[in-house]
Each structure stands twice: as structure tokens, then as C-alpha cells.
CSV table of C-alpha atoms in Angstrom, one decimal:
chain,number,residue,atom,x,y,z
A,1,MET,CA,71.2,42.2,-103.2
A,2,LEU,CA,73.5,41.0,-100.6
A,3,LYS,CA,72.3,41.4,-97.1
A,4,LEU,CA,75.0,42.3,-94.3
A,5,LYS,CA,75.1,40.2,-91.2
A,6,ARG,CA,74.5,42.2,-88.1
A,7,GLY,CA,77.3,41.8,-85.3
A,8,PHE,CA,76.9,40.5,-81.9
A,9,ALA,CA,75.6,43.2,-79.6
A,10,PHE,CA,75.0,43.2,-75.7
A,11,THR,CA,71.6,44.2,-74.7
A,12,ILE,CA,71.1,46.9,-72.2
A,13,GLY,CA,70.3,44.3,-69.4
A,14,ALA,CA,73.6,42.6,-70.1
A,15,LYS,CA,75.5,45.8,-69.8
A,16,LEU,CA,73.9,46.8,-66.6
A,17,ILE,CA,74.7,43.3,-65.1
A,18,GLY,CA,78.2,43.6,-66.3
A,19,LEU,CA,78.7,47.0,-64.7
A,20,ILE,CA,77.1,46.0,-61.5
A,21,GLY,CA,79.4,42.9,-61.4
A,22,LEU,CA,82.5,45.2,-62.0
A,23,LEU,CA,81.5,47.4,-59.1
A,24,LEU,CA,80.9,44.3,-56.8
A,25,ILE,CA,84.4,43.0,-57.6
A,26,GLY,CA,85.9,46.4,-57.1
A,27,SER,CA,84.2,46.8,-53.7
A,28,VAL,CA,85.3,43.4,-52.6
A,29,VAL,CA,88.8,43.9,-53.6
A,30,SER,CA,88.8,47.3,-51.9
A,31,LEU,CA,87.3,45.8,-48.6
A,32,VAL,CA,89.8,42.8,-48.6
A,33,TRP,CA,92.7,45.4,-49.1
A,34,LEU,CA,91.5,47.6,-46.3
A,35,SER,CA,90.8,44.7,-44.0
A,36,THR,CA,94.3,43.2,-44.5
A,37,ARG,CA,95.8,46.7,-43.9
A,38,LEU,CA,93.9,47.3,-40.7
A,39,PHE,CA,94.8,43.7,-39.4
A,40,ILE,CA,98.4,44.3,-40.2
A,41,GLU,CA,98.5,47.7,-38.3
A,42,ASP,CA,96.5,46.3,-35.4
A,43,ASN,CA,98.9,43.4,-35.1
A,44,THR,CA,101.9,45.8,-35.4
A,45,ALA,CA,100.5,47.9,-32.7
A,46,LEU,CA,99.7,44.9,-30.4
A,47,ILE,CA,103.3,43.5,-30.8
A,48,GLN,CA,104.8,46.9,-30.2
A,49,GLN,CA,102.6,47.2,-27.0
A,50,MET,CA,103.6,43.7,-26.0
A,51,ASN,CA,107.2,44.3,-26.4
A,52,ALA,CA,106.9,47.5,-24.4
A,53,ASP,CA,105.2,45.7,-21.7
A,54,MET,CA,107.8,43.0,-21.6
A,55,ALA,CA,110.6,45.4,-21.5
A,56,THR,CA,109.0,47.2,-18.7
A,57,ASN,CA,108.5,44.1,-16.8
A,58,ILE,CA,112.0,43.0,-17.3
A,59,ALA,CA,113.4,46.5,-16.3
A,60,THR,CA,111.3,46.3,-13.0
A,61,GLN,CA,112.6,42.8,-12.2
A,62,VAL,CA,116.3,44.0,-12.9
A,63,ARG,CA,115.8,47.0,-10.7
A,64,GLY,CA,114.4,44.9,-8.0
A,65,LEU,CA,117.3,42.4,-8.3
A,66,LEU,CA,119.7,45.3,-8.2
A,67,GLU,CA,118.1,47.1,-5.2
A,68,ALA,CA,118.1,43.7,-3.3
A,69,SER,CA,121.8,43.1,-4.2
A,70,THR,CA,123.0,46.5,-3.0
A,71,ASP,CA,121.0,46.1,0.2
A,72,LYS,CA,122.8,42.8,0.9
A,73,MET,CA,126.1,44.4,0.0
A,74,ARG,CA,125.5,47.2,2.4
A,75,ILE,CA,124.6,44.7,5.2
A,76,LEU,CA,127.8,42.7,4.5
A,77,GLY,CA,129.7,46.0,4.2
A,78,ALA,CA,128.5,47.2,7.6
A,79,MET,CA,129.8,43.8,9.1
A,80,LEU,CA,133.2,44.4,7.4
A,81,LEU,CA,133.4,47.8,8.7
A,82,ASN,CA,132.7,46.8,12.2
A,83,GLU,CA,136.0,46.0,13.9
A,84,ASP,CA,134.1,44.4,16.9
A,85,ILE,CA,133.1,41.5,14.7
A,86,LYS,CA,136.3,39.4,14.4
A,87,GLY,CA,137.7,36.0,13.8
A,88,GLU,CA,135.2,33.1,14.2
A,89,ALA,CA,132.1,35.4,14.6
A,90,ARG,CA,133.0,37.1,11.3
A,91,GLN,CA,133.6,33.9,9.4
A,92,LYS,CA,130.3,32.4,10.8
A,93,PHE,CA,128.5,35.5,9.5
A,94,THR,CA,130.1,35.5,6.2
A,95,LYS,CA,129.5,31.7,5.7
A,96,GLU,CA,125.8,31.9,6.6
A,97,PHE,CA,125.6,35.0,4.4
A,98,PHE,CA,127.0,33.3,1.3
A,99,SER,CA,125.2,30.1,1.9
A,100,LYS,CA,121.9,31.7,1.6
A,101,ASP,CA,123.0,33.5,-1.6
A,102,SER,CA,124.8,31.3,-4.1
A,103,ASP,CA,125.1,34.0,-6.8
A,104,LEU,CA,127.2,36.3,-4.6
A,105,LEU,CA,130.8,35.6,-5.0
A,106,ALA,CA,132.6,38.4,-3.1
A,107,VAL,CA,132.2,41.8,-1.5
A,108,PHE,CA,134.9,44.2,-1.1
A,109,LEU,CA,135.1,47.3,1.2
A,110,GLU,CA,137.0,50.0,-0.7
A,111,ARG,CA,138.6,53.0,1.1
A,112,HIS,CA,139.4,56.1,-1.1
A,113,GLU,CA,142.3,58.1,-0.1
A,114,PRO,CA,142.4,61.9,-0.4
A,115,SER,CA,145.3,61.4,-2.9
A,116,GLY,CA,143.0,59.4,-5.3
A,117,LYS,CA,144.3,56.0,-4.3
A,118,THR,CA,141.9,53.2,-3.8
A,119,MET,CA,142.7,50.4,-1.3
A,120,ILE,CA,140.7,47.4,-0.1
A,121,GLN,CA,140.1,47.8,3.6
A,122,ALA,CA,138.4,44.5,3.9
A,123,HIS,CA,136.6,41.7,1.9
A,124,ALA,CA,134.5,38.7,2.2
A,125,LEU,CA,134.7,35.7,-0.2
A,126,SER,CA,132.4,33.0,-0.8
A,127,PRO,CA,133.8,29.4,-0.6
A,128,GLU,CA,134.1,29.3,-4.5
A,129,LEU,CA,136.7,32.1,-4.4
A,130,GLN,CA,138.5,31.3,-1.4
A,131,THR,CA,140.9,28.9,-3.2
A,132,ALA,CA,141.8,32.0,-5.5
A,133,GLU,CA,141.9,34.6,-2.8
A,134,ASN,CA,145.1,36.3,-4.3
A,135,ASP,CA,143.6,36.9,-7.6
A,136,SER,CA,140.2,37.9,-6.2
A,137,ILE,CA,141.9,40.5,-3.8
A,138,HIS,CA,143.6,42.2,-6.7
A,139,PHE,CA,140.7,42.4,-8.9
A,140,ILE,CA,140.8,46.1,-8.7
A,141,SER,CA,143.7,46.0,-11.3
A,142,LEU,CA,141.3,44.5,-13.8
A,143,LEU,CA,138.7,47.2,-13.1
A,144,SER,CA,141.3,49.9,-13.7
A,145,SER,CA,141.7,49.0,-17.1
A,146,ASP,CA,137.9,48.6,-17.8
A,147,LYS,CA,136.5,51.7,-19.4
A,148,ASN,CA,132.9,50.7,-18.2
A,149,PHE,CA,134.0,50.9,-14.5
A,150,SER,CA,135.1,54.4,-13.1
A,151,GLN,CA,136.5,54.4,-9.7
A,152,GLN,CA,136.3,58.2,-9.8
A,153,LEU,CA,132.6,58.3,-10.5
A,154,LEU,CA,132.2,55.7,-7.8
A,155,VAL,CA,133.8,58.0,-5.4
A,156,ASN,CA,131.5,60.9,-6.6
A,157,GLY,CA,128.5,58.8,-5.8
A,158,SER,CA,127.6,57.1,-9.0
A,159,ALA,CA,127.0,53.4,-9.0
A,160,GLN,CA,129.0,51.4,-11.5
A,161,ILE,CA,128.5,48.0,-13.3
A,162,THR,CA,130.6,45.9,-15.6
A,163,THR,CA,131.8,42.4,-16.2
A,164,ILE,CA,135.2,40.9,-15.7
A,165,ARG,CA,136.9,37.5,-16.4
A,166,LEU,CA,138.0,35.6,-13.5
A,167,SER,CA,141.2,33.5,-13.3
A,168,ASP,CA,139.2,30.4,-14.1
A,169,ALA,CA,137.7,31.9,-17.2
A,170,ASP,CA,134.3,32.4,-15.8
A,171,THR,CA,132.6,35.7,-16.2
A,172,ALA,CA,131.3,37.7,-13.2
A,173,ILE,CA,129.3,40.8,-12.9
A,174,VAL,CA,130.9,43.6,-11.0
A,175,ILE,CA,128.6,46.0,-9.1
A,176,GLY,CA,130.0,49.1,-7.4
A,177,VAL,CA,127.9,51.3,-4.9
A,178,PRO,CA,129.0,54.3,-2.8
A,179,PHE,CA,129.0,53.3,0.9
A,180,ILE,CA,130.2,55.9,3.3
A,181,GLU,CA,130.0,59.6,2.5
A,182,SER,CA,133.0,61.7,3.6
A,183,GLN,CA,133.2,65.4,4.6
A,184,THR,CA,134.0,67.3,1.6
A,185,THR,CA,137.0,69.9,2.2
A,186,ALA,CA,139.7,71.2,0.2
A,187,ALA,CA,141.9,68.5,1.4
A,188,THR,CA,139.4,65.7,0.9
A,189,PRO,CA,137.3,66.5,-2.2
A,190,ALA,CA,136.0,62.9,-2.5
A,191,ALA,CA,132.3,62.6,-2.0
A,192,PHE,CA,132.6,59.2,-0.6
A,193,SER,CA,135.4,57.7,1.6
A,194,HIS,CA,134.2,54.2,1.2
A,195,SER,CA,132.5,52.1,-1.3
A,196,LEU,CA,131.4,48.5,-1.9
A,197,VAL,CA,132.2,46.3,-4.8
A,198,ALA,CA,130.7,42.9,-5.3
A,199,LEU,CA,131.2,40.0,-7.7
A,200,MET,CA,128.1,38.1,-8.7
A,201,LYS,CA,127.3,35.2,-11.1
A,202,PRO,CA,125.6,36.2,-14.3
A,203,THR,CA,122.9,33.7,-13.5
A,204,ARG,CA,121.5,36.2,-10.9
A,205,PHE,CA,120.1,38.2,-13.7
A,206,THR,CA,119.7,35.5,-16.4
A,207,LYS,CA,117.1,33.8,-14.3
A,208,ILE,CA,114.5,36.4,-15.2
């Protein structure tokens, strides 16, 4: 009689070892996947927190620069409004003022008429703009066409900021702040009778 050959068969021990090996491989793969996912989530949260902290820090610095700039504008505006300071005394004061702040280009004292017309009552120019005085004095015409700068909102008490291009093709930042509050009546509905507008170099804020 012919004898049939028995096929290859795994022993119970081999099967148990194989099963344990598969379980270990599955556990390692799951552990690596979970670790990678947690690492990515932690890094993402850390990056988001770093970006938030950086944005907060930059915002604080910009706010400080704006407050310092508007304080200087008001000091110079008070001098421009004071009619007792004239001639050589005024020139000396403005020269000293601009020499200590190279980013400040000009400060204009605006007077807002009840009719709605805005006029420049006085101005102080840095040496850089004195050669182009005519263009700088009439820069209000540039602001009138700028949708980001509203004289009416400035009169109503809202600070304004925008950028304009000077005659020499350089860009300047324009900051407008309310200055002197007027008595609101039916004849004079404007909240502020005077405001200050300053021209500054962009480098004032890009140094942050």
C-alpha cells in the first residue's frame, strides 16, 4: 500500500510564539503612532502659543510707540498753539525737537471750522522736509483722497493712521489725533476744534 506523506504542521508552541509576536508588533506600531500624534499636537500647540506670545509682544511695543509718538505730537502741538513762542525761539525749539527724533518728519496743527472745512493753522517741519515745504503743507489734499484717513472721524475724536507717498517717492506714515475739544453746540457740532497730524518714517515701527 502507498503511504501518504504528512504535510508541514506548526506546533502549538510555534503558534503561540507567532501570536505573541503579532501582538507585540501591533503594540509597537500603535505606540509609535500615538507618540507621533501626541508629538505633533504638542508642537502645534507650542507653535501657536509662541505665535500668540510674539503677536502680543509686538502689539504691546507698537502701542507703546504710538503712545510715545502722540505724546510728542501734543508737546509740539502745544508749542505751535502758543502764540507767545515766535521767531527764533520757535525755530530753536523745533530744531532741538527734531534732532532728538530722526523718524519724525513733520507735525501739522489743524483747525476744523464749523462749516466742515479743515485748515492748517501751524506746522513744524524737520530739516528733511523744509526743502519741500510747499508739498508738505498741502499734504491734506493727499489725505482727502485716502479712504483710510477720515478728517470727519478725526474731528469726532477717533485717531487715524495711514500711509502716503511724498514728492520724493518716499513713503511716510500719517498719524492723526484729536487735540483740542470744542464746545458742542448747534452751530459748532464738531467734537474737536483742533487736531494734530504727524508724518513719520516707516522705520519708526520696522525697528521692532
